C-alpha cells in the first residue's frame, strides 16, 4: 500500500521501462509491462539500448504546432537556416537546415562540411551556445572535418513527434524524418583551419558515435541509443501501436478492508504482502487493504513472527514474537560486484539475518547499479540472483567541452539571427556570438589595436619634431 501521490516505477533489463503514475485513495493503479514486446516494436541498425517511458502527466502531442511551423525553408547561398535545438548533453549541438533532405545536427567547436552550393563545399567552424544561439564561420584548409551518418526515422503510425538527443525548441519534427548527425569514431587533437581572422585551432574534438532517437505520442516516449558509423545510413522504426499494447497503465476502484495488527513486544516492524502488493508499518497498526490472501511478518531485533490472513472483512491479528532467523544467498554477475545490504557493504554471500525487510544494492565498475528489495520470513531460506547490465556508451565519464571563442567586435552584439558581413571575403555567413566565452581571440585583436595606436602616436611625435 502506498499513500496517495505521484510515483515512478522503473523496470530494468534488455529494455528499461519507466512509468510515472499517480496513486489515489481507494483506487488501484495497475502497470502492465512486456519488455520483450517493446523490444520487438523498435527495430533498426546500431541500436544499443531502448528506454520506454510512460508519463501520466505529460502529453507529447501538445507540442505539435498549429499551424505547423515549416523548418525546411532554404535561404539560399552557401549558408543554412540555423535554428536551435537546445541540446546540451553530451555536448552543445544546434541545427542547420538547407532543405527537407539536408538537415544537419551541428556540433560545438568543430569544422563541418554542411552541404554544397554550386559545387562549392560549405565548410564552417561551428560555435553553439547554451540557450539556442549558433555561429558559423566559413573556413578553408581544415585538417579535420566531422564525418556524417544519416538517420532515417519512421514510425507506425506516421506523424509522431521526433526528438534527437532530447533536443527540441523552435523546430519540432515529425516522422518520417531524415537528418545527418556527427559520427566521430575517436578523439581528434589539434585540428586547424584558416578563418577570416586567421588560424582557428581546436585542441580536441571528442568522440561522438552514439545519438538518442526519441519518438513520442501522448503519454509515451520511446528512446533508442543508436551507435552510428561514418558515411552509413541507419534506419530506425518504432511501432507505437505495439508499444502501447506492451505498456499499459489503468486504474481500478478497489474496496478497502481494515486489518488491525498488534504484537508482543510492541513497536515491531511490519511487512504485509500478497506477493505483489506490499504494505509497511509498525505495531500497533491499522491497515486498509483490498480483500485477498496476505502474509503478515513482524520483526524486532532477533525476534519475529509470521501469520497468514484471508482478508474478506475487517479482521485483527496478534503476533507473539520469538527468536528466529533467516538465510539469504546472493549471487551476482559479474562475480566481483560489490554488495550493499541496507547501505552497508557485506563480503559474505551467504548471510544469516533477522527476518524482515532489506534493501540489496549491487554495483560494479562499467555496469549499471541495481537495487532490489528483499523480504525474509522467519526460518526462510532465500536465494537472490542479480545480473548487472553494462553501461551504454553515452554513460561514459563526463568530458568537459572547450567553451567557444569569439570573433572581432562581437562583444556588444546581442542578436541571435544570421547576419552577413559586407566586408567579409568569401561570402561568409556568421551569427554574432553572445557576450560570454573565453577572451583569447578578443585579447589578440585588442593587442593589435594597441600596437596600431602606438604607431600612430609615434608618427605624430615625428611630425611635430620636423615642424620645429
Tab-separated table of C-alpha atoms in Angstrom:
chain	number	residue	atom	x	y	z
A	1	UNK	CA	0.000	0.000	0.000
A	2	UNK	CA	1.177	3.481	-0.837
A	3	UNK	CA	-0.108	6.847	0.325
A	4	UNK	CA	-1.731	8.948	-2.421
A	5	UNK	CA	0.804	10.789	-4.595
A	6	UNK	CA	2.978	10.579	-7.693
A	7	UNK	CA	5.344	7.632	-8.127
A	8	UNK	CA	7.936	6.407	-10.616
A	9	UNK	CA	8.095	2.696	-11.434
A	10	UNK	CA	11.364	1.564	-13.056
A	11	UNK	CA	11.946	-1.864	-14.594
A	12	UNK	CA	15.420	-2.651	-15.906
A	13	UNK	CA	16.528	-5.355	-18.312
A	14	UNK	CA	17.136	-5.550	-22.059
A	15	UNK	CA	14.583	-2.740	-22.250
A	16	UNK	CA	14.367	-0.136	-19.489
A	17	UNK	CA	10.773	0.816	-18.690
A	18	UNK	CA	9.877	3.917	-16.678
A	19	UNK	CA	6.265	4.618	-15.691
A	20	UNK	CA	5.420	7.880	-13.938
A	21	UNK	CA	1.948	7.432	-12.431
A	22	UNK	CA	-0.303	8.784	-9.708
A	23	UNK	CA	-1.944	6.848	-6.865
A	24	UNK	CA	-5.268	7.966	-5.416
A	25	UNK	CA	-7.294	6.712	-2.474
A	26	UNK	CA	-9.388	3.551	-2.915
A	27	UNK	CA	-8.012	3.114	-6.428
A	28	UNK	CA	-5.527	0.523	-7.669
A	29	UNK	CA	-3.074	1.765	-10.310
A	30	UNK	CA	-2.088	-1.225	-12.424
A	31	UNK	CA	1.057	-1.100	-14.601
A	32	UNK	CA	1.411	-3.991	-17.054
A	33	UNK	CA	4.707	-4.317	-18.939
A	34	UNK	CA	6.010	-6.776	-21.529
A	35	UNK	CA	9.623	-5.697	-22.209
A	36	UNK	CA	10.188	-8.300	-24.949
A	37	UNK	CA	7.221	-6.959	-26.952
A	38	UNK	CA	8.565	-3.415	-26.575
A	39	UNK	CA	11.933	-4.607	-27.912
A	40	UNK	CA	10.167	-6.145	-30.927
A	41	UNK	CA	8.346	-2.857	-31.546
A	42	UNK	CA	11.657	-0.984	-32.023
A	43	UNK	CA	13.814	-2.005	-34.982
A	44	UNK	CA	16.833	-0.650	-36.831
A	45	UNK	CA	20.598	-0.733	-37.281
A	46	UNK	CA	23.008	0.110	-34.484
A	47	UNK	CA	20.512	0.207	-31.594
A	48	UNK	CA	22.450	-0.153	-28.325
A	49	UNK	CA	19.630	0.209	-25.791
A	50	UNK	CA	15.936	1.070	-25.588
A	51	UNK	CA	14.020	3.009	-22.962
A	52	UNK	CA	10.220	3.159	-22.872
A	53	UNK	CA	8.678	5.974	-20.842
A	54	UNK	CA	5.054	6.398	-19.801
A	55	UNK	CA	4.427	9.777	-18.197
A	56	UNK	CA	0.882	10.254	-16.974
A	57	UNK	CA	1.338	13.998	-16.522
A	58	UNK	CA	2.872	14.618	-19.972
A	59	UNK	CA	1.208	14.856	-23.348
A	60	UNK	CA	3.804	14.973	-26.089
A	61	UNK	CA	1.187	15.637	-28.762
A	62	UNK	CA	0.540	19.065	-27.248
A	63	UNK	CA	3.923	20.119	-28.541
A	64	UNK	CA	2.700	19.923	-32.127
A	65	UNK	CA	2.417	23.399	-33.629
A	66	UNK	CA	-0.854	24.510	-35.180
A	67	UNK	CA	-0.428	25.628	-37.848
A	68	UNK	CA	2.796	23.604	-38.198
A	69	UNK	CA	5.992	25.632	-38.423
A	70	UNK	CA	7.948	24.889	-41.584
A	71	UNK	CA	11.601	24.380	-40.626
A	72	UNK	CA	12.637	23.409	-44.157
A	73	UNK	CA	12.828	26.880	-45.699
A	74	UNK	CA	16.124	27.140	-47.601
A	75	UNK	CA	17.617	30.659	-47.515
A	76	UNK	CA	19.974	30.039	-50.438
A	77	UNK	CA	23.695	30.629	-50.808
A	78	UNK	CA	26.472	28.734	-49.077
A	79	UNK	CA	24.741	29.112	-45.763
A	80	UNK	CA	21.977	27.472	-43.814
A	81	UNK	CA	18.821	28.219	-41.926
A	82	UNK	CA	20.334	27.884	-38.461
A	83	UNK	CA	17.728	27.084	-35.902
A	84	UNK	CA	18.317	25.802	-32.408
A	85	UNK	CA	17.560	22.528	-30.682
A	86	UNK	CA	18.945	23.480	-27.271
A	87	UNK	CA	20.910	20.231	-26.925
A	88	UNK	CA	23.447	20.268	-24.092
A	89	UNK	CA	24.141	16.558	-23.442
A	90	UNK	CA	26.627	15.135	-24.132
A	91	UNK	CA	27.831	18.319	-25.926
A	92	UNK	CA	26.170	21.532	-27.129
A	93	UNK	CA	24.513	20.940	-30.504
A	94	UNK	CA	22.463	23.064	-32.845
A	95	UNK	CA	20.631	22.767	-36.122
A	96	UNK	CA	21.350	23.652	-39.745
A	97	UNK	CA	18.606	23.264	-42.346
A	98	UNK	CA	19.265	23.533	-46.088
A	99	UNK	CA	16.100	21.751	-47.211
A	100	UNK	CA	13.980	18.742	-46.289
A	101	UNK	CA	16.735	16.295	-47.255
A	102	UNK	CA	19.569	18.414	-45.847
A	103	UNK	CA	19.009	18.715	-42.108
A	104	UNK	CA	22.217	18.671	-40.052
A	105	UNK	CA	22.825	18.434	-36.312
A	106	UNK	CA	25.770	20.775	-35.770
A	107	UNK	CA	28.349	20.218	-33.044
A	108	UNK	CA	30.046	22.924	-30.991
A	109	UNK	CA	33.740	23.575	-31.581
A	110	UNK	CA	34.143	21.608	-34.812
A	111	UNK	CA	34.837	22.033	-38.518
A	112	UNK	CA	31.848	20.755	-40.512
A	113	UNK	CA	31.005	20.333	-44.197
A	114	UNK	CA	27.354	21.392	-44.386
A	115	UNK	CA	26.301	20.663	-47.951
A	116	UNK	CA	27.472	22.217	-51.231
A	117	UNK	CA	26.396	25.257	-53.197
A	118	UNK	CA	27.043	25.348	-56.961
A	119	UNK	CA	29.770	22.766	-56.500
A	120	UNK	CA	31.401	24.756	-53.728
A	121	UNK	CA	31.655	22.929	-50.381
A	122	UNK	CA	30.258	24.864	-47.425
A	123	UNK	CA	32.906	24.381	-44.725
A	124	UNK	CA	32.170	26.028	-41.377
A	125	UNK	CA	33.654	26.418	-37.933
A	126	UNK	CA	30.623	25.909	-35.689
A	127	UNK	CA	30.014	27.564	-32.320
A	128	UNK	CA	26.872	26.592	-30.392
A	129	UNK	CA	25.848	28.404	-27.230
A	130	UNK	CA	23.578	27.228	-24.400
A	131	UNK	CA	20.063	28.507	-24.908
A	132	UNK	CA	19.994	28.045	-28.645
A	133	UNK	CA	22.153	30.616	-30.460
A	134	UNK	CA	24.687	29.443	-33.007
A	135	UNK	CA	27.506	30.978	-35.043
A	136	UNK	CA	29.095	29.650	-38.223
A	137	UNK	CA	32.285	30.993	-39.783
A	138	UNK	CA	33.458	29.955	-43.254
A	139	UNK	CA	36.894	28.337	-43.163
A	140	UNK	CA	39.340	26.689	-45.555
A	141	UNK	CA	42.227	24.219	-45.334
A	142	UNK	CA	40.606	22.349	-42.444
A	143	UNK	CA	42.778	19.468	-41.243
A	144	UNK	CA	39.745	17.533	-39.970
A	145	UNK	CA	36.076	17.566	-40.973
A	146	UNK	CA	33.490	15.853	-38.779
A	147	UNK	CA	32.123	12.746	-40.585
A	148	UNK	CA	28.373	12.406	-41.031
A	149	UNK	CA	25.978	9.496	-40.580
A	150	UNK	CA	22.387	9.636	-41.772
A	151	UNK	CA	19.382	8.670	-39.652
A	152	UNK	CA	16.124	7.707	-41.366
A	153	UNK	CA	13.361	7.707	-38.736
A	154	UNK	CA	9.919	6.166	-39.314
A	155	UNK	CA	7.014	5.162	-37.096
A	156	UNK	CA	3.644	3.445	-37.042
A	157	UNK	CA	1.517	5.498	-37.254
A	158	UNK	CA	3.288	8.366	-39.001
A	159	UNK	CA	3.349	11.993	-37.881
A	160	UNK	CA	4.653	11.313	-34.368
A	161	UNK	CA	6.821	13.843	-32.527
A	162	UNK	CA	10.539	13.244	-33.114
A	163	UNK	CA	13.466	14.199	-30.852
A	164	UNK	CA	17.221	13.908	-31.349
A	165	UNK	CA	19.385	13.754	-28.199
A	166	UNK	CA	16.424	15.066	-26.233
A	167	UNK	CA	16.573	18.371	-28.106
A	168	UNK	CA	13.711	20.449	-29.413
A	169	UNK	CA	12.797	24.092	-29.254
A	170	UNK	CA	11.884	26.267	-32.191
A	171	UNK	CA	11.879	23.376	-34.630
A	172	UNK	CA	9.644	20.392	-33.921
A	173	UNK	CA	9.997	17.467	-36.309
A	174	UNK	CA	7.578	14.679	-37.056
A	175	UNK	CA	8.047	11.224	-38.524
A	176	UNK	CA	9.057	10.220	-41.159
A	177	UNK	CA	12.258	12.217	-40.784
A	178	UNK	CA	15.786	12.066	-42.186
A	179	UNK	CA	18.796	14.000	-40.955
A	180	UNK	CA	22.601	13.952	-40.710
A	181	UNK	CA	24.319	13.567	-37.344
A	182	UNK	CA	28.015	13.691	-36.319
A	183	UNK	CA	29.734	10.288	-36.364
A	184	UNK	CA	33.140	10.775	-34.721
A	185	UNK	CA	34.707	7.348	-34.004
A	186	UNK	CA	37.616	8.625	-31.856
A	187	UNK	CA	39.046	11.755	-30.233
A	188	UNK	CA	40.794	14.161	-32.625
A	189	UNK	CA	43.529	16.502	-31.407
A	190	UNK	CA	44.828	19.868	-32.673
A	191	UNK	CA	42.558	20.333	-35.689
A	192	UNK	CA	43.165	23.613	-37.549
A	193	UNK	CA	41.618	25.684	-40.332
A	194	UNK	CA	42.021	29.151	-41.822
A	195	UNK	CA	39.188	31.549	-40.971
A	196	UNK	CA	38.614	35.222	-41.763
A	197	UNK	CA	40.665	36.359	-38.754
A	198	UNK	CA	43.450	33.821	-39.094
A	199	UNK	CA	44.113	30.276	-37.975
A	200	UNK	CA	41.495	28.581	-35.805
A	201	UNK	CA	42.864	25.789	-33.637
A	202	UNK	CA	40.711	23.222	-31.822
A	203	UNK	CA	42.648	21.414	-29.054
A	204	UNK	CA	40.322	18.390	-29.023
A	205	UNK	CA	37.189	17.175	-30.799
A	206	UNK	CA	35.691	14.479	-28.611
A	207	UNK	CA	34.424	11.133	-29.821
A	208	UNK	CA	30.705	11.141	-30.553
A	209	UNK	CA	29.388	7.922	-32.065
A	210	UNK	CA	26.026	7.486	-30.289
A	211	UNK	CA	22.818	9.500	-30.511
A	212	UNK	CA	19.463	9.234	-28.737
A	213	UNK	CA	16.488	8.958	-31.090
A	214	UNK	CA	13.168	9.736	-29.409
A	215	UNK	CA	9.691	9.125	-30.825
A	216	UNK	CA	6.672	10.189	-28.790
A	217	UNK	CA	2.877	10.199	-28.772
A	218	UNK	CA	0.602	11.404	-25.993
A	219	UNK	CA	1.966	9.889	-22.738
A	220	UNK	CA	4.518	7.610	-24.446
A	221	UNK	CA	8.170	8.275	-25.335
A	222	UNK	CA	10.486	5.651	-26.851
A	223	UNK	CA	14.205	6.486	-26.723
A	224	UNK	CA	16.769	4.413	-28.621
A	225	UNK	CA	20.517	4.868	-28.195
A	226	UNK	CA	21.952	4.366	-31.684
A	227	UNK	CA	25.639	3.805	-32.441
A	228	UNK	CA	26.400	5.460	-35.781
A	229	UNK	CA	29.129	4.764	-38.321
A	230	UNK	CA	30.617	7.448	-40.621
A	231	UNK	CA	29.066	7.605	-44.096
A	232	UNK	CA	26.419	4.988	-43.284
A	233	UNK	CA	22.616	5.264	-43.108
A	234	UNK	CA	20.750	3.899	-40.091
A	235	UNK	CA	17.017	3.174	-40.304
A	236	UNK	CA	15.085	3.334	-37.017
A	237	UNK	CA	11.404	2.405	-36.797
A	238	UNK	CA	9.028	2.411	-33.803
A	239	UNK	CA	5.652	0.684	-33.909
A	240	UNK	CA	3.853	2.780	-31.317
A	241	UNK	CA	0.744	0.600	-31.519
A	242	UNK	CA	2.769	-2.391	-30.269
A	243	UNK	CA	4.409	-0.256	-27.587
A	244	UNK	CA	1.026	0.824	-26.247
A	245	UNK	CA	-0.190	-2.760	-26.052
A	246	UNK	CA	3.022	-3.833	-24.243
A	247	UNK	CA	2.975	-0.981	-21.706
A	248	UNK	CA	-0.424	-0.204	-20.211
A	249	UNK	CA	-1.499	1.735	-17.147
A	250	UNK	CA	-5.031	1.541	-15.792
A	251	UNK	CA	-6.888	2.462	-12.637
A	252	UNK	CA	-9.416	0.225	-10.888
A	253	UNK	CA	-11.641	1.075	-7.962
A	254	UNK	CA	-10.971	-1.259	-5.043
A	255	UNK	CA	-12.762	-1.964	-1.769
A	256	UNK	CA	-10.596	-1.325	1.303
A	257	UNK	CA	-10.879	-3.662	4.319
A	258	UNK	CA	-9.455	-2.819	7.746
A	259	UNK	CA	-6.757	-5.093	9.188
A	260	UNK	CA	-5.676	-4.384	12.782
A	261	UNK	CA	-2.238	-5.731	13.748
A	262	UNK	CA	-0.533	-5.790	17.140
A	263	UNK	CA	2.416	-7.686	18.594
A	264	UNK	CA	4.199	-8.651	21.790
A	265	UNK	CA	6.596	-6.980	22.305
A	266	UNK	CA	5.202	-3.890	20.581
A	267	UNK	CA	6.888	-1.418	18.245
A	268	UNK	CA	7.745	-4.233	15.823
A	269	UNK	CA	8.359	-3.615	12.114
A	270	UNK	CA	5.569	-4.957	9.911
A	271	UNK	CA	5.529	-6.255	6.343
A	272	UNK	CA	2.156	-7.238	4.883
A	273	UNK	CA	2.192	-8.729	1.388
A	274	UNK	CA	0.054	-10.754	-1.012
A	275	UNK	CA	3.084	-11.498	-3.200
A	276	UNK	CA	2.728	-8.302	-5.250
A	277	UNK	CA	1.218	-5.646	-3.031
A	278	UNK	CA	3.344	-4.680	-0.028
A	279	UNK	CA	2.490	-2.536	2.986
A	280	UNK	CA	4.853	-1.449	5.762
A	281	UNK	CA	4.059	-0.211	9.266
A	282	UNK	CA	4.966	-0.505	12.964
A	283	UNK	CA	2.794	-2.221	15.569
A	284	UNK	CA	0.186	-1.420	16.665
A	285	UNK	CA	-1.233	-0.504	13.238
A	286	UNK	CA	-4.471	-0.499	11.242
A	287	UNK	CA	-4.088	-1.022	7.501
A	288	UNK	CA	-6.788	-0.714	4.831
A	289	UNK	CA	-6.182	-3.341	2.157
A	290	UNK	CA	-8.052	-4.863	-0.787
A	291	UNK	CA	-9.636	-8.250	0.005
A	292	UNK	CA	-7.230	-11.156	-0.543
A	293	UNK	CA	-4.740	-13.568	0.988
A	294	UNK	CA	-1.915	-11.905	2.921
A	295	UNK	CA	1.209	-12.844	4.835
A	296	UNK	CA	1.962	-10.715	7.909
A	297	UNK	CA	5.589	-10.632	9.133
A	298	UNK	CA	6.585	-8.787	12.312
A	299	UNK	CA	10.192	-8.371	13.485
A	300	UNK	CA	12.096	-6.598	16.205
A	301	UNK	CA	15.794	-7.273	16.674
A	302	UNK	CA	16.276	-11.044	16.611
A	303	UNK	CA	12.587	-11.651	17.402
A	304	UNK	CA	9.989	-12.292	14.716
A	305	UNK	CA	6.662	-13.916	13.890
A	306	UNK	CA	4.655	-14.754	10.789
A	307	UNK	CA	0.967	-15.375	10.145
A	308	UNK	CA	-1.280	-15.864	7.106
A	309	UNK	CA	-4.580	-13.955	6.851
A	310	UNK	CA	-7.559	-14.343	4.499
A	311	UNK	CA	-8.951	-10.819	4.388
A	312	UNK	CA	-12.641	-10.686	3.444
A	313	UNK	CA	-13.980	-8.309	6.063
A	314	UNK	CA	-12.452	-6.341	8.899
A	315	UNK	CA	-10.008	-8.552	10.832
A	316	UNK	CA	-7.357	-8.405	13.539
A	317	UNK	CA	-4.042	-10.233	14.017
A	318	UNK	CA	-1.907	-10.579	17.149
A	319	UNK	CA	1.656	-11.854	16.744
A	320	UNK	CA	3.821	-13.088	19.601
A	321	UNK	CA	7.459	-12.638	18.620
A	322	UNK	CA	10.091	-15.268	19.380
A	323	UNK	CA	13.757	-15.776	18.431
A	324	UNK	CA	14.118	-16.722	14.747
A	325	UNK	CA	16.459	-16.193	11.827
A	326	UNK	CA	16.534	-16.413	8.029
A	327	UNK	CA	19.235	-17.062	5.441
A	328	UNK	CA	19.929	-15.100	2.284
A	329	UNK	CA	22.217	-16.263	-0.536
A	330	UNK	CA	23.306	-13.592	-3.037
A	331	UNK	CA	24.639	-14.480	-6.497
A	332	UNK	CA	25.899	-11.634	-8.718
A	333	UNK	CA	27.078	-11.127	-12.273
A	334	UNK	CA	29.804	-10.091	-12.548
A	335	UNK	CA	31.027	-12.209	-9.653
A	336	UNK	CA	33.305	-9.488	-8.236
A	337	UNK	CA	30.474	-6.977	-7.814
A	338	UNK	CA	30.125	-5.063	-4.551
A	339	UNK	CA	27.072	-5.973	-2.441
A	340	UNK	CA	25.464	-3.487	-0.039
A	341	UNK	CA	22.827	-4.556	2.476
A	342	UNK	CA	20.834	-1.574	3.759
A	343	UNK	CA	23.708	0.634	2.580
A	344	UNK	CA	26.499	-1.333	4.296
A	345	UNK	CA	28.935	-3.444	2.307
A	346	UNK	CA	28.902	-7.199	3.012
A	347	UNK	CA	31.655	-9.590	1.955
A	348	UNK	CA	29.939	-12.930	2.589
A	349	UNK	CA	27.358	-14.051	0.034
A	350	UNK	CA	25.612	-16.483	2.412
A	351	UNK	CA	24.036	-14.353	5.132
A	352	UNK	CA	22.145	-15.251	8.298
A	353	UNK	CA	19.766	-12.402	9.117
A	354	UNK	CA	16.826	-11.489	11.272
A	355	UNK	CA	13.521	-11.752	9.388
A	356	UNK	CA	12.277	-8.517	7.917
A	357	UNK	CA	12.726	-6.097	5.038
A	358	UNK	CA	16.112	-5.379	3.435
A	359	UNK	CA	17.433	-3.274	0.572
A	360	UNK	CA	20.057	-5.061	-1.514
A	361	UNK	CA	22.277	-2.948	-3.825
A	362	UNK	CA	24.789	-4.412	-6.284
A	363	UNK	CA	27.312	-2.344	-8.228
A	364	UNK	CA	30.473	-2.850	-10.291
A	365	UNK	CA	32.703	-0.607	-12.465
A	366	UNK	CA	31.358	-0.354	-16.020
A	367	UNK	CA	27.893	-1.628	-15.038
A	368	UNK	CA	24.584	-0.020	-14.106
A	369	UNK	CA	23.864	-0.216	-10.400
A	370	UNK	CA	20.815	-2.274	-9.406
A	371	UNK	CA	18.805	-2.304	-6.169
A	372	UNK	CA	16.219	-4.881	-5.131
A	373	UNK	CA	14.029	-5.191	-2.073
A	374	UNK	CA	14.151	-8.478	-0.146
A	375	UNK	CA	11.628	-9.632	2.446
A	376	UNK	CA	12.675	-12.520	4.684
A	377	UNK	CA	10.158	-14.510	6.712
A	378	UNK	CA	11.095	-16.365	9.921
A	379	UNK	CA	13.103	-19.536	9.191
A	380	UNK	CA	13.052	-18.778	5.456
A	381	UNK	CA	15.986	-19.515	3.113
A	382	UNK	CA	16.027	-17.297	0.019
A	383	UNK	CA	18.378	-17.126	-2.994
A	384	UNK	CA	18.683	-13.868	-4.960
A	385	UNK	CA	20.418	-13.597	-8.368
A	386	UNK	CA	21.360	-10.104	-9.570
A	387	UNK	CA	22.622	-9.630	-13.147
A	388	UNK	CA	24.070	-6.184	-13.844
A	389	UNK	CA	23.798	-4.532	-17.252
A	390	UNK	CA	26.784	-2.883	-18.900
A	391	UNK	CA	26.624	0.885	-19.117
A	392	UNK	CA	25.623	2.279	-22.543
A	393	UNK	CA	28.352	4.085	-24.456
A	394	UNK	CA	26.848	7.505	-23.672
A	395	UNK	CA	27.201	6.915	-19.917
A	396	UNK	CA	30.981	7.203	-20.008
A	397	UNK	CA	32.581	9.699	-17.594
A	398	UNK	CA	31.688	13.303	-18.330
A	399	UNK	CA	34.057	15.153	-20.642
A	400	UNK	CA	34.396	18.919	-20.438
A	401	UNK	CA	33.936	20.615	-23.808
A	402	UNK	CA	36.099	23.684	-24.523
A	403	UNK	CA	33.999	26.848	-24.480
A	404	UNK	CA	33.543	28.607	-27.844
A	405	UNK	CA	35.724	31.570	-28.744
A	406	UNK	CA	34.537	34.870	-30.152
A	407	UNK	CA	35.311	36.919	-33.211
A	408	UNK	CA	36.328	40.585	-33.643
A	409	UNK	CA	33.994	43.285	-32.283
A	410	UNK	CA	31.223	40.846	-31.429
A	411	UNK	CA	31.315	41.678	-27.736
A	412	UNK	CA	28.445	44.159	-27.854
A	413	UNK	CA	26.205	42.176	-30.183
A	414	UNK	CA	23.009	40.783	-28.688
A	415	UNK	CA	21.391	39.487	-31.907
A	416	UNK	CA	20.816	35.787	-32.454
A	417	UNK	CA	19.731	35.945	-36.101
A	418	UNK	CA	22.081	35.386	-39.072
A	419	UNK	CA	23.851	38.446	-40.425
A	420	UNK	CA	26.046	38.746	-43.481
A	421	UNK	CA	29.200	40.843	-43.168
A	422	UNK	CA	29.576	43.089	-46.257
A	423	UNK	CA	33.335	43.375	-45.751
A	424	UNK	CA	33.893	39.654	-45.264
A	425	UNK	CA	35.544	37.931	-48.228
A	426	UNK	CA	34.251	34.617	-49.492
A	427	UNK	CA	30.581	35.480	-48.752
A	428	UNK	CA	30.973	34.308	-45.152
A	429	UNK	CA	27.732	33.917	-43.202
A	430	UNK	CA	28.051	34.296	-39.444
A	431	UNK	CA	25.946	34.554	-36.315
A	432	UNK	CA	27.124	37.051	-33.674
A	433	UNK	CA	28.326	35.315	-30.528
A	434	UNK	CA	26.889	36.055	-27.079
A	435	UNK	CA	28.956	38.189	-24.708
A	436	UNK	CA	30.192	35.216	-22.696
A	437	UNK	CA	33.106	32.919	-23.578
A	438	UNK	CA	36.898	32.848	-23.335
A	439	UNK	CA	38.615	36.065	-24.387
A	440	UNK	CA	41.558	34.512	-26.286
A	441	UNK	CA	40.872	35.899	-29.739
A	442	UNK	CA	39.426	39.099	-28.290
A	443	UNK	CA	42.694	39.752	-26.424
A	444	UNK	CA	44.599	39.068	-29.630
A	445	UNK	CA	42.755	41.776	-31.563
A	446	UNK	CA	42.927	44.145	-28.593
A	447	UNK	CA	46.724	43.717	-28.672
A	448	UNK	CA	46.728	44.512	-32.412
A	449	UNK	CA	44.792	47.715	-31.719
A	450	UNK	CA	47.299	48.717	-29.034
A	451	UNK	CA	50.218	48.201	-31.451
A	452	UNK	CA	48.484	50.316	-34.150
A	453	UNK	CA	47.717	53.074	-31.656
A	454	UNK	CA	51.372	53.106	-30.543
A	455	UNK	CA	52.455	53.525	-34.173
A	456	UNK	CA	50.091	56.476	-34.682
A	457	UNK	CA	51.390	58.243	-31.572
A	458	UNK	CA	54.969	57.733	-32.790
A	459	UNK	CA	54.163	59.199	-36.211
A	460	UNK	CA	52.566	62.332	-34.669
A	461	UNK	CA	55.636	62.800	-32.488
A	462	UNK	CA	57.978	62.713	-35.534
A	463	UNK	CA	55.834	65.250	-37.445
A	464	UNK	CA	55.975	67.692	-34.529
A	465	UNK	CA	59.773	67.300	-34.287
A	466	UNK	CA	60.189	68.064	-38.024
A	467	UNK	CA	57.991	71.196	-37.806
A	468	UNK	CA	60.289	72.552	-35.109
